[in-house]
Amino acid sequence: MVKRKASIACSTAFVLSIFLTGCMASEPANNEPKETTKTGEKKLEEKVVVYSPHGKDILQQFEQKFEAEYNVDVEWLDLGSQEVLDRIRSEKNNPQADVWWGAPSVMFNQAKSEDLLQSYKPSYADSLDAKFHDPDWYWSGTSQTPEVIMYNTKLLKKEEAPQDWDELLEPKWKDEIIIRYPLASGTMRTIFSAMIYRDYKDTQDATTGYEWLKKLDTNTKEYAANPEIMYNKVAKGEGKLSVWAMPDVVMLKEQKNYPFDFIVPKSGTPVLTEGIAVVKGSKHPEAAKAFYEFVNSEESTKTLAEEYYRIPTRSDITDLPAWISETEINAMDIDWKVFEEKSNEWMEDWDTNIKNKEKDKKE
């Protein structure tokens, strides 16, 4: 649910009454400068609405910091990446969000093609490599996210856990895997699409990839409705394994003491560019731009790296945690345009023809 402050209507009315009284008493001269932000931009609106899959911990912290610095009310809605895209689509004729923060770049490209985003070139544009932003600045990257195999450290030693994607299909992992329901998750869509793409890139045929996903489905005990359910089930030992985003796994381990660790698949893994964009038709466009800039400021980038294990896209950030340079990531060579074009088709086929089909036959 969107986070709202119960008192905002009353406080806004009170401030407005004082403002109007002041205006009647002393109108400013015509040449008096209009109120601006500290960066000299136009005056910000009273609030900004953010749709994001980043979870309540990050969203609450950035809400508090932004409100303290800009005196702008932040309302946020925590949804899966695909759910955010679907919601923005449904609201196209009457946008409710101002900022979309967090999703794989392919989803932002889909939104751009559907005329859902507003172009905005941020002040830090020169620090972003071309691969980390849309050519026309309809989105820019905030972080890089490698995908990994997550395991319960109370139940498995590092050497016992699968070391690569194909090892997840071994019979010993039957009913030991808990997976976030892929259709609602940009992370899971990317992982599943990557498993198809490994063969598809050479054959232009998804059959081998579908067979791989069928075998994974056989070993999957449950598709969790949201990440929190998945985390809790793996932590409790209802399943020993999952596949997920490396930064989230490290954060859960370091900050919340979950019994988690990860394996970076040795054959290679998809590395997502997570992005941010202004929603077209935003009701609070200046506040949206300010939040956009705030999220990828030098201070915020360091916060995301140090506290939430996000690998920055900006090239000018120094003094970052050692783990960023020490973790070896073998990034898969992926044509993201293919993902953009084929991902929906692949996921619909998985949902219709693969998910739980073997279990249904037995029942």
Short mmCIF file of C-alpha atoms in Angstrom, two decimals:
data_model
loop_
_atom_site.label_atom_id
_atom_site.label_comp_id
_atom_site.label_asym_id
_atom_site.label_seq_id
_atom_site.Cartn_x
_atom_site.Cartn_y
_atom_site.Cartn_z
CA MET A 1 0.00 0.00 0.00
CA VAL A 2 1.21 3.52 -0.67
CA LYS A 3 2.74 5.00 2.44
CA ARG A 4 0.84 8.19 3.35
CA LYS A 5 1.06 10.70 6.16
CA ALA A 6 -2.30 11.03 7.85
CA SER A 7 -1.75 14.67 8.73
CA ILE A 8 -0.77 15.99 5.34
CA ALA A 9 -4.17 17.34 4.35
CA CYS A 10 -4.57 19.26 7.61
CA SER A 11 -1.02 20.58 7.65
CA THR A 12 -1.23 21.62 4.02
CA ALA A 13 -4.46 23.52 4.68
CA PHE A 14 -2.92 25.25 7.70
CA VAL A 15 0.20 26.28 5.81
CA LEU A 16 -1.91 27.46 2.90
CA SER A 17 -4.05 29.67 5.15
CA ILE A 18 -0.93 31.30 6.60
CA PHE A 19 0.50 31.76 3.12
CA LEU A 20 -2.64 33.43 1.81
CA THR A 21 -2.85 35.72 4.83
CA GLY A 22 0.74 36.72 4.28
CA CYS A 23 0.12 37.39 0.59
CA MET A 24 -2.82 39.69 1.34
CA ALA A 25 -0.74 41.61 3.85
CA SER A 26 2.31 42.06 1.63
CA GLU A 27 2.40 41.10 -2.03
CA PRO A 28 5.98 40.67 -3.33
CA ALA A 29 7.29 42.99 -6.01
CA ASN A 30 6.98 41.71 -9.57
CA ASN A 31 10.72 41.51 -9.96
CA GLU A 32 11.21 39.49 -6.78
CA PRO A 33 12.69 36.06 -7.67
CA LYS A 34 10.46 33.00 -7.36
CA GLU A 35 11.28 30.45 -4.68
CA THR A 36 13.72 27.84 -5.98
CA THR A 37 15.43 24.73 -4.70
CA LYS A 38 19.01 24.87 -3.46
CA THR A 39 20.14 23.85 -6.96
CA GLY A 40 18.45 26.85 -8.54
CA GLU A 41 15.74 24.78 -10.19
CA LYS A 42 12.02 25.44 -10.14
CA LYS A 43 10.13 25.24 -6.89
CA LEU A 44 9.34 21.66 -5.91
CA GLU A 45 5.81 20.39 -5.46
CA GLU A 46 4.55 19.31 -2.05
CA LYS A 47 5.06 15.58 -2.63
CA VAL A 48 6.52 12.91 -4.88
CA VAL A 49 5.09 9.41 -5.49
CA VAL A 50 7.59 6.59 -6.05
CA TYR A 51 6.90 3.08 -7.35
CA SER A 52 9.74 0.68 -6.54
CA PRO A 53 10.62 -2.98 -5.90
CA HIS A 54 13.51 -2.05 -3.58
CA GLY A 55 11.70 -2.98 -0.37
CA LYS A 56 10.66 -1.08 2.72
CA ASP A 57 14.14 -0.77 4.28
CA ILE A 58 15.62 1.21 1.40
CA LEU A 59 12.40 3.08 0.66
CA GLN A 60 11.86 4.19 4.26
CA GLN A 61 15.45 5.39 4.62
CA PHE A 62 15.40 7.37 1.38
CA GLU A 63 11.96 8.74 2.22
CA GLN A 64 13.28 10.14 5.50
CA LYS A 65 16.48 11.55 4.00
CA PHE A 66 14.76 13.19 1.04
CA GLU A 67 12.00 14.68 3.18
CA ALA A 68 14.56 16.09 5.61
CA GLU A 69 16.59 17.69 2.83
CA TYR A 70 13.83 18.96 0.55
CA ASN A 71 10.74 19.25 2.78
CA VAL A 72 8.78 17.26 0.19
CA ASP A 73 6.49 14.43 1.26
CA VAL A 74 7.49 11.05 -0.19
CA GLU A 75 4.81 8.44 -0.84
CA TRP A 76 5.93 5.04 -2.06
CA LEU A 77 4.48 1.78 -3.29
CA ASP A 78 6.56 -1.38 -2.89
CA LEU A 79 5.86 -3.82 -5.75
CA GLY A 80 7.70 -6.33 -7.91
CA SER A 81 9.33 -4.88 -11.02
CA GLN A 82 6.80 -6.39 -13.41
CA GLU A 83 3.96 -5.27 -11.17
CA VAL A 84 5.29 -1.71 -11.31
CA LEU A 85 5.39 -1.79 -15.10
CA ASP A 86 1.88 -3.24 -15.30
CA ARG A 87 0.55 -0.60 -12.92
CA ILE A 88 2.15 2.28 -14.80
CA ARG A 89 0.66 0.87 -18.01
CA SER A 90 -2.81 0.74 -16.46
CA GLU A 91 -2.44 4.33 -15.24
CA LYS A 92 -1.17 5.74 -18.53
CA ASN A 93 -4.16 8.04 -19.00
CA ASN A 94 -4.05 9.22 -15.40
CA PRO A 95 -0.53 8.69 -13.99
CA GLN A 96 -0.33 8.27 -10.24
CA ALA A 97 3.42 7.72 -9.95
CA ASP A 98 6.08 10.38 -10.47
CA VAL A 99 9.17 8.20 -10.30
CA TRP A 100 9.84 4.55 -11.12
CA TRP A 101 12.91 3.50 -9.15
CA GLY A 102 14.28 0.01 -9.68
CA ALA A 103 13.88 -2.60 -12.42
CA PRO A 104 16.06 -4.19 -15.09
CA SER A 105 16.86 -1.91 -18.01
CA VAL A 106 14.85 -4.11 -20.38
CA MET A 107 11.68 -3.16 -18.53
CA PHE A 108 12.44 0.53 -18.83
CA ASN A 109 13.02 0.00 -22.54
CA GLN A 110 9.60 -1.64 -22.78
CA ALA A 111 8.06 1.30 -20.96
CA LYS A 112 9.83 3.74 -23.27
CA SER A 113 8.46 1.96 -26.34
CA GLU A 114 4.95 2.29 -24.87
CA ASP A 115 5.39 6.04 -24.26
CA LEU A 116 5.19 5.68 -20.47
CA LEU A 117 8.35 7.58 -19.54
CA GLN A 118 9.56 11.18 -19.65
CA SER A 119 13.08 11.89 -20.93
CA TYR A 120 15.36 13.46 -18.32
CA LYS A 121 19.14 13.88 -18.54
CA PRO A 122 20.54 14.07 -15.00
CA SER A 123 23.35 16.30 -13.82
CA TYR A 124 25.66 13.29 -13.38
CA ALA A 125 25.20 12.15 -17.00
CA ASP A 126 28.92 12.39 -17.84
CA SER A 127 29.75 9.77 -15.17
CA LEU A 128 27.62 7.07 -16.82
CA ASP A 129 28.92 4.76 -19.51
CA ALA A 130 26.63 4.46 -22.53
CA LYS A 131 25.53 0.98 -21.46
CA PHE A 132 24.15 2.45 -18.23
CA HIS A 133 21.56 4.78 -19.74
CA ASP A 134 19.01 5.06 -22.51
CA PRO A 135 20.41 6.91 -25.57
CA ASP A 136 17.62 9.48 -25.23
CA TRP A 137 17.76 9.53 -21.40
CA TYR A 138 14.37 7.95 -20.77
CA TRP A 139 16.10 6.05 -17.95
CA SER A 140 19.53 5.88 -16.35
CA GLY A 141 21.21 3.17 -14.34
CA THR A 142 21.57 3.36 -10.57
CA SER A 143 23.31 0.04 -9.85
CA GLN A 144 24.54 -3.24 -11.29
CA THR A 145 23.04 -6.45 -9.95
CA PRO A 146 24.63 -9.90 -10.47
CA GLU A 147 22.30 -12.88 -10.07
CA VAL A 148 23.46 -15.77 -7.87
CA ILE A 149 22.56 -19.09 -6.26
CA MET A 150 21.48 -18.50 -2.65
CA TYR A 151 21.75 -21.21 0.00
CA ASN A 152 21.00 -21.77 3.69
CA THR A 153 24.32 -21.87 5.53
CA LYS A 154 22.86 -23.84 8.45
CA LEU A 155 21.96 -26.67 6.12
CA LEU A 156 24.70 -26.56 3.51
CA LYS A 157 28.40 -25.86 3.43
CA LYS A 158 29.68 -23.67 0.61
CA GLU A 159 31.28 -26.61 -1.16
CA GLU A 160 28.04 -28.62 -0.89
CA ALA A 161 25.90 -25.97 -2.56
CA PRO A 162 25.46 -25.94 -6.36
CA GLN A 163 28.39 -24.18 -8.00
CA ASP A 164 26.67 -23.54 -11.32
CA TRP A 165 23.21 -23.27 -12.85
CA ASP A 166 23.06 -26.82 -14.21
CA GLU A 167 23.78 -28.33 -10.79
CA LEU A 168 20.38 -27.02 -9.64
CA LEU A 169 18.83 -29.74 -11.80
CA GLU A 170 20.45 -32.64 -9.94
CA PRO A 171 17.92 -35.04 -8.33
CA LYS A 172 19.29 -34.40 -4.82
CA TRP A 173 17.78 -30.89 -4.92
CA LYS A 174 14.22 -32.08 -5.52
CA ASP A 175 11.84 -30.09 -3.27
CA GLU A 176 14.82 -28.16 -1.87
CA ILE A 177 14.39 -25.02 -4.00
CA ILE A 178 12.11 -22.06 -3.19
CA ILE A 179 11.75 -19.54 -6.01
CA ARG A 180 10.15 -16.10 -6.15
CA TYR A 181 7.20 -16.30 -8.58
CA PRO A 182 8.87 -15.20 -11.83
CA LEU A 183 6.07 -13.39 -13.62
CA ALA A 184 5.95 -10.63 -10.98
CA SER A 185 9.71 -10.29 -10.60
CA GLY A 186 12.20 -8.59 -12.91
CA THR A 187 15.02 -10.49 -11.20
CA MET A 188 13.46 -13.91 -11.81
CA ARG A 189 12.38 -13.05 -15.36
CA THR A 190 15.99 -12.18 -16.09
CA ILE A 191 17.36 -15.40 -14.58
CA PHE A 192 14.83 -17.58 -16.41
CA SER A 193 15.35 -15.70 -19.68
CA ALA A 194 19.12 -16.11 -19.28
CA MET A 195 18.73 -19.88 -18.96
CA ILE A 196 16.79 -19.92 -22.24
CA TYR A 197 19.16 -17.50 -23.94
CA ARG A 198 22.23 -19.69 -23.35
CA ASP A 199 21.14 -21.96 -26.21
CA TYR A 200 18.80 -19.58 -28.00
CA LYS A 201 21.65 -17.21 -28.96
CA ASP A 202 23.08 -19.91 -31.25
CA THR A 203 19.94 -21.79 -32.37
CA GLN A 204 17.19 -19.15 -32.29
CA ASP A 205 15.13 -21.92 -30.66
CA ALA A 206 13.90 -21.84 -27.05
CA THR A 207 13.26 -25.60 -26.79
CA THR A 208 16.45 -26.48 -24.91
CA GLY A 209 15.88 -23.64 -22.48
CA TYR A 210 12.31 -24.76 -21.84
CA GLU A 211 13.56 -28.28 -21.10
CA TRP A 212 16.00 -26.80 -18.58
CA LEU A 213 13.19 -24.88 -16.87
CA LYS A 214 11.04 -28.04 -16.76
CA LYS A 215 13.78 -29.82 -14.85
CA LEU A 216 14.16 -26.87 -12.49
CA ASP A 217 10.40 -26.88 -11.97
CA THR A 218 10.60 -30.54 -10.97
CA ASN A 219 13.06 -29.62 -8.21
CA THR A 220 11.17 -26.51 -7.12
CA LYS A 221 9.09 -26.97 -4.00
CA GLU A 222 7.26 -23.64 -4.18
CA TYR A 223 6.98 -20.35 -6.08
CA ALA A 224 6.77 -17.67 -3.39
CA ALA A 225 4.34 -14.78 -3.92
CA ASN A 226 6.88 -12.18 -2.79
CA PRO A 227 10.55 -12.01 -1.75
CA GLU A 228 9.84 -11.92 1.99
CA ILE A 229 8.01 -15.25 1.82
CA MET A 230 10.89 -16.73 -0.15
CA TYR A 231 13.46 -15.43 2.36
CA ASN A 232 11.54 -16.81 5.33
CA LYS A 233 10.99 -20.24 3.81
CA VAL A 234 14.66 -20.68 2.92
CA ALA A 235 15.73 -19.33 6.33
CA LYS A 236 13.44 -21.82 8.09
CA GLY A 237 14.79 -24.70 6.02
CA GLU A 238 11.59 -25.39 4.08
CA GLY A 239 13.96 -25.25 1.14
CA LYS A 240 17.74 -25.07 1.12
CA LEU A 241 18.23 -23.06 -2.06
CA SER A 242 16.99 -20.23 -4.20
CA VAL A 243 18.26 -18.02 -7.03
CA TRP A 244 18.26 -14.29 -6.45
CA ALA A 245 20.08 -10.96 -6.65
CA MET A 246 23.49 -10.90 -4.96
CA PRO A 247 23.06 -7.52 -3.19
CA ASP A 248 19.88 -8.69 -1.46
CA VAL A 249 21.51 -11.92 -0.31
CA VAL A 250 24.48 -10.06 1.18
CA MET A 251 22.25 -7.47 2.85
CA LEU A 252 20.06 -10.14 4.44
CA LYS A 253 23.15 -11.94 5.69
CA GLU A 254 25.01 -8.92 7.02
CA GLN A 255 22.20 -6.76 8.36
CA LYS A 256 19.45 -9.18 9.36
CA ASN A 257 21.50 -12.24 10.27
CA TYR A 258 19.72 -14.53 7.84
CA PRO A 259 21.63 -17.82 7.43
CA PHE A 260 22.34 -17.03 3.77
CA ASP A 261 25.33 -16.98 1.47
CA PHE A 262 25.73 -17.12 -2.28
CA ILE A 263 27.55 -18.79 -5.14
CA VAL A 264 28.37 -16.83 -8.28
CA PRO A 265 27.75 -19.42 -11.04
CA LYS A 266 31.13 -20.24 -12.56
CA SER A 267 29.85 -20.46 -16.14
CA GLY A 268 28.58 -16.89 -16.00
CA THR A 269 25.61 -14.96 -14.70
CA PRO A 270 23.36 -12.17 -15.95
CA VAL A 271 24.30 -8.80 -14.50
CA LEU A 272 21.38 -6.41 -14.53
CA THR A 273 21.48 -2.66 -14.82
CA GLU A 274 18.92 -1.35 -12.34
CA GLY A 275 17.43 1.96 -13.40
CA ILE A 276 15.32 4.97 -12.53
CA ALA A 277 12.92 7.04 -14.65
CA VAL A 278 10.41 9.88 -14.49
CA VAL A 279 6.89 8.73 -15.36
CA LYS A 280 5.33 10.58 -18.29
CA GLY A 281 2.53 12.85 -17.15
CA SER A 282 3.93 13.06 -13.62
CA LYS A 283 1.80 15.30 -11.43
CA HIS A 284 4.90 16.43 -9.53
CA PRO A 285 7.59 16.71 -12.21
CA GLU A 286 10.04 18.96 -10.37
CA ALA A 287 9.93 16.87 -7.21
CA ALA A 288 10.35 13.79 -9.42
CA LYS A 289 13.54 15.19 -10.97
CA ALA A 290 14.86 16.14 -7.53
CA PHE A 291 14.25 12.61 -6.21
CA TYR A 292 15.86 11.15 -9.35
CA GLU A 293 18.99 13.24 -8.73
CA PHE A 294 18.94 12.47 -5.00
CA VAL A 295 18.91 8.70 -5.52
CA ASN A 296 22.08 8.79 -7.61
CA SER A 297 23.93 11.55 -5.77
CA GLU A 298 27.42 10.70 -4.54
CA GLU A 299 26.21 10.41 -0.94
CA SER A 300 23.23 8.20 -1.84
CA THR A 301 25.35 6.01 -4.10
CA LYS A 302 27.74 5.36 -1.24
CA THR A 303 24.83 4.64 1.12
CA LEU A 304 23.42 2.10 -1.32
CA ALA A 305 26.84 0.48 -1.73
CA GLU A 306 27.80 0.39 1.96
CA GLU A 307 24.43 -0.40 3.53
CA TYR A 308 22.55 -2.22 0.74
CA TYR A 309 25.37 -3.73 -1.33
CA ARG A 310 24.48 -2.04 -4.61
CA ILE A 311 27.32 -1.80 -7.14
CA PRO A 312 27.28 1.75 -8.57
CA THR A 313 26.94 2.57 -12.25
CA ARG A 314 28.58 5.98 -11.79
CA SER A 315 32.29 5.90 -12.64
CA ASP A 316 33.26 8.83 -10.42
CA ILE A 317 32.44 7.31 -7.02
CA THR A 318 35.48 6.57 -4.85
CA ASP A 319 36.13 4.89 -1.48
CA LEU A 320 33.64 2.10 -2.09
CA PRO A 321 33.55 -1.11 -0.01
CA ALA A 322 36.26 -3.66 -0.74
CA TRP A 323 33.77 -6.42 -1.58
CA ILE A 324 32.84 -4.59 -4.78
CA SER A 325 36.34 -5.05 -6.19
CA GLU A 326 37.06 -8.37 -4.48
CA THR A 327 34.02 -10.34 -5.70
CA GLU A 328 34.75 -11.93 -9.05
CA ILE A 329 31.76 -11.75 -11.39
CA ASN A 330 31.77 -13.64 -14.68
CA ALA A 331 29.09 -11.68 -16.53
CA MET A 332 27.16 -13.47 -19.26
CA ASP A 333 27.39 -11.88 -22.69
CA ILE A 334 23.74 -11.02 -23.29
CA ASP A 335 21.95 -9.23 -26.09
CA TRP A 336 19.47 -7.34 -23.91
CA LYS A 337 17.45 -6.39 -26.96
CA VAL A 338 16.58 -10.08 -27.36
CA PHE A 339 15.44 -10.18 -23.73
CA GLU A 340 13.28 -7.14 -24.35
CA GLU A 341 11.68 -8.73 -27.40
CA LYS A 342 11.32 -12.31 -26.17
CA SER A 343 11.04 -12.25 -22.37
CA ASN A 344 7.25 -11.87 -22.22
CA GLU A 345 6.74 -14.70 -24.69
CA TRP A 346 9.15 -16.98 -22.84
CA MET A 347 7.60 -16.27 -19.45
CA GLU A 348 4.05 -16.80 -20.72
CA ASP A 349 5.09 -20.15 -22.19
CA TRP A 350 6.69 -21.10 -18.87
CA ASP A 351 3.59 -20.09 -16.93
CA THR A 352 1.22 -21.92 -19.28
CA ASN A 353 3.17 -25.02 -20.20
CA ILE A 354 5.82 -25.66 -17.55
CA LYS A 355 4.97 -24.38 -14.07
CA ASN A 356 3.87 -27.23 -11.79
CA LYS A 357 2.88 -29.44 -14.74
CA GLU A 358 4.65 -32.52 -13.42
CA LYS A 359 3.12 -32.01 -9.97
CA ASP A 360 -0.33 -31.60 -11.55
CA LYS A 361 0.07 -34.89 -13.42
CA LYS A 362 0.83 -36.76 -10.21
CA GLU A 363 -2.18 -35.27 -8.49
#
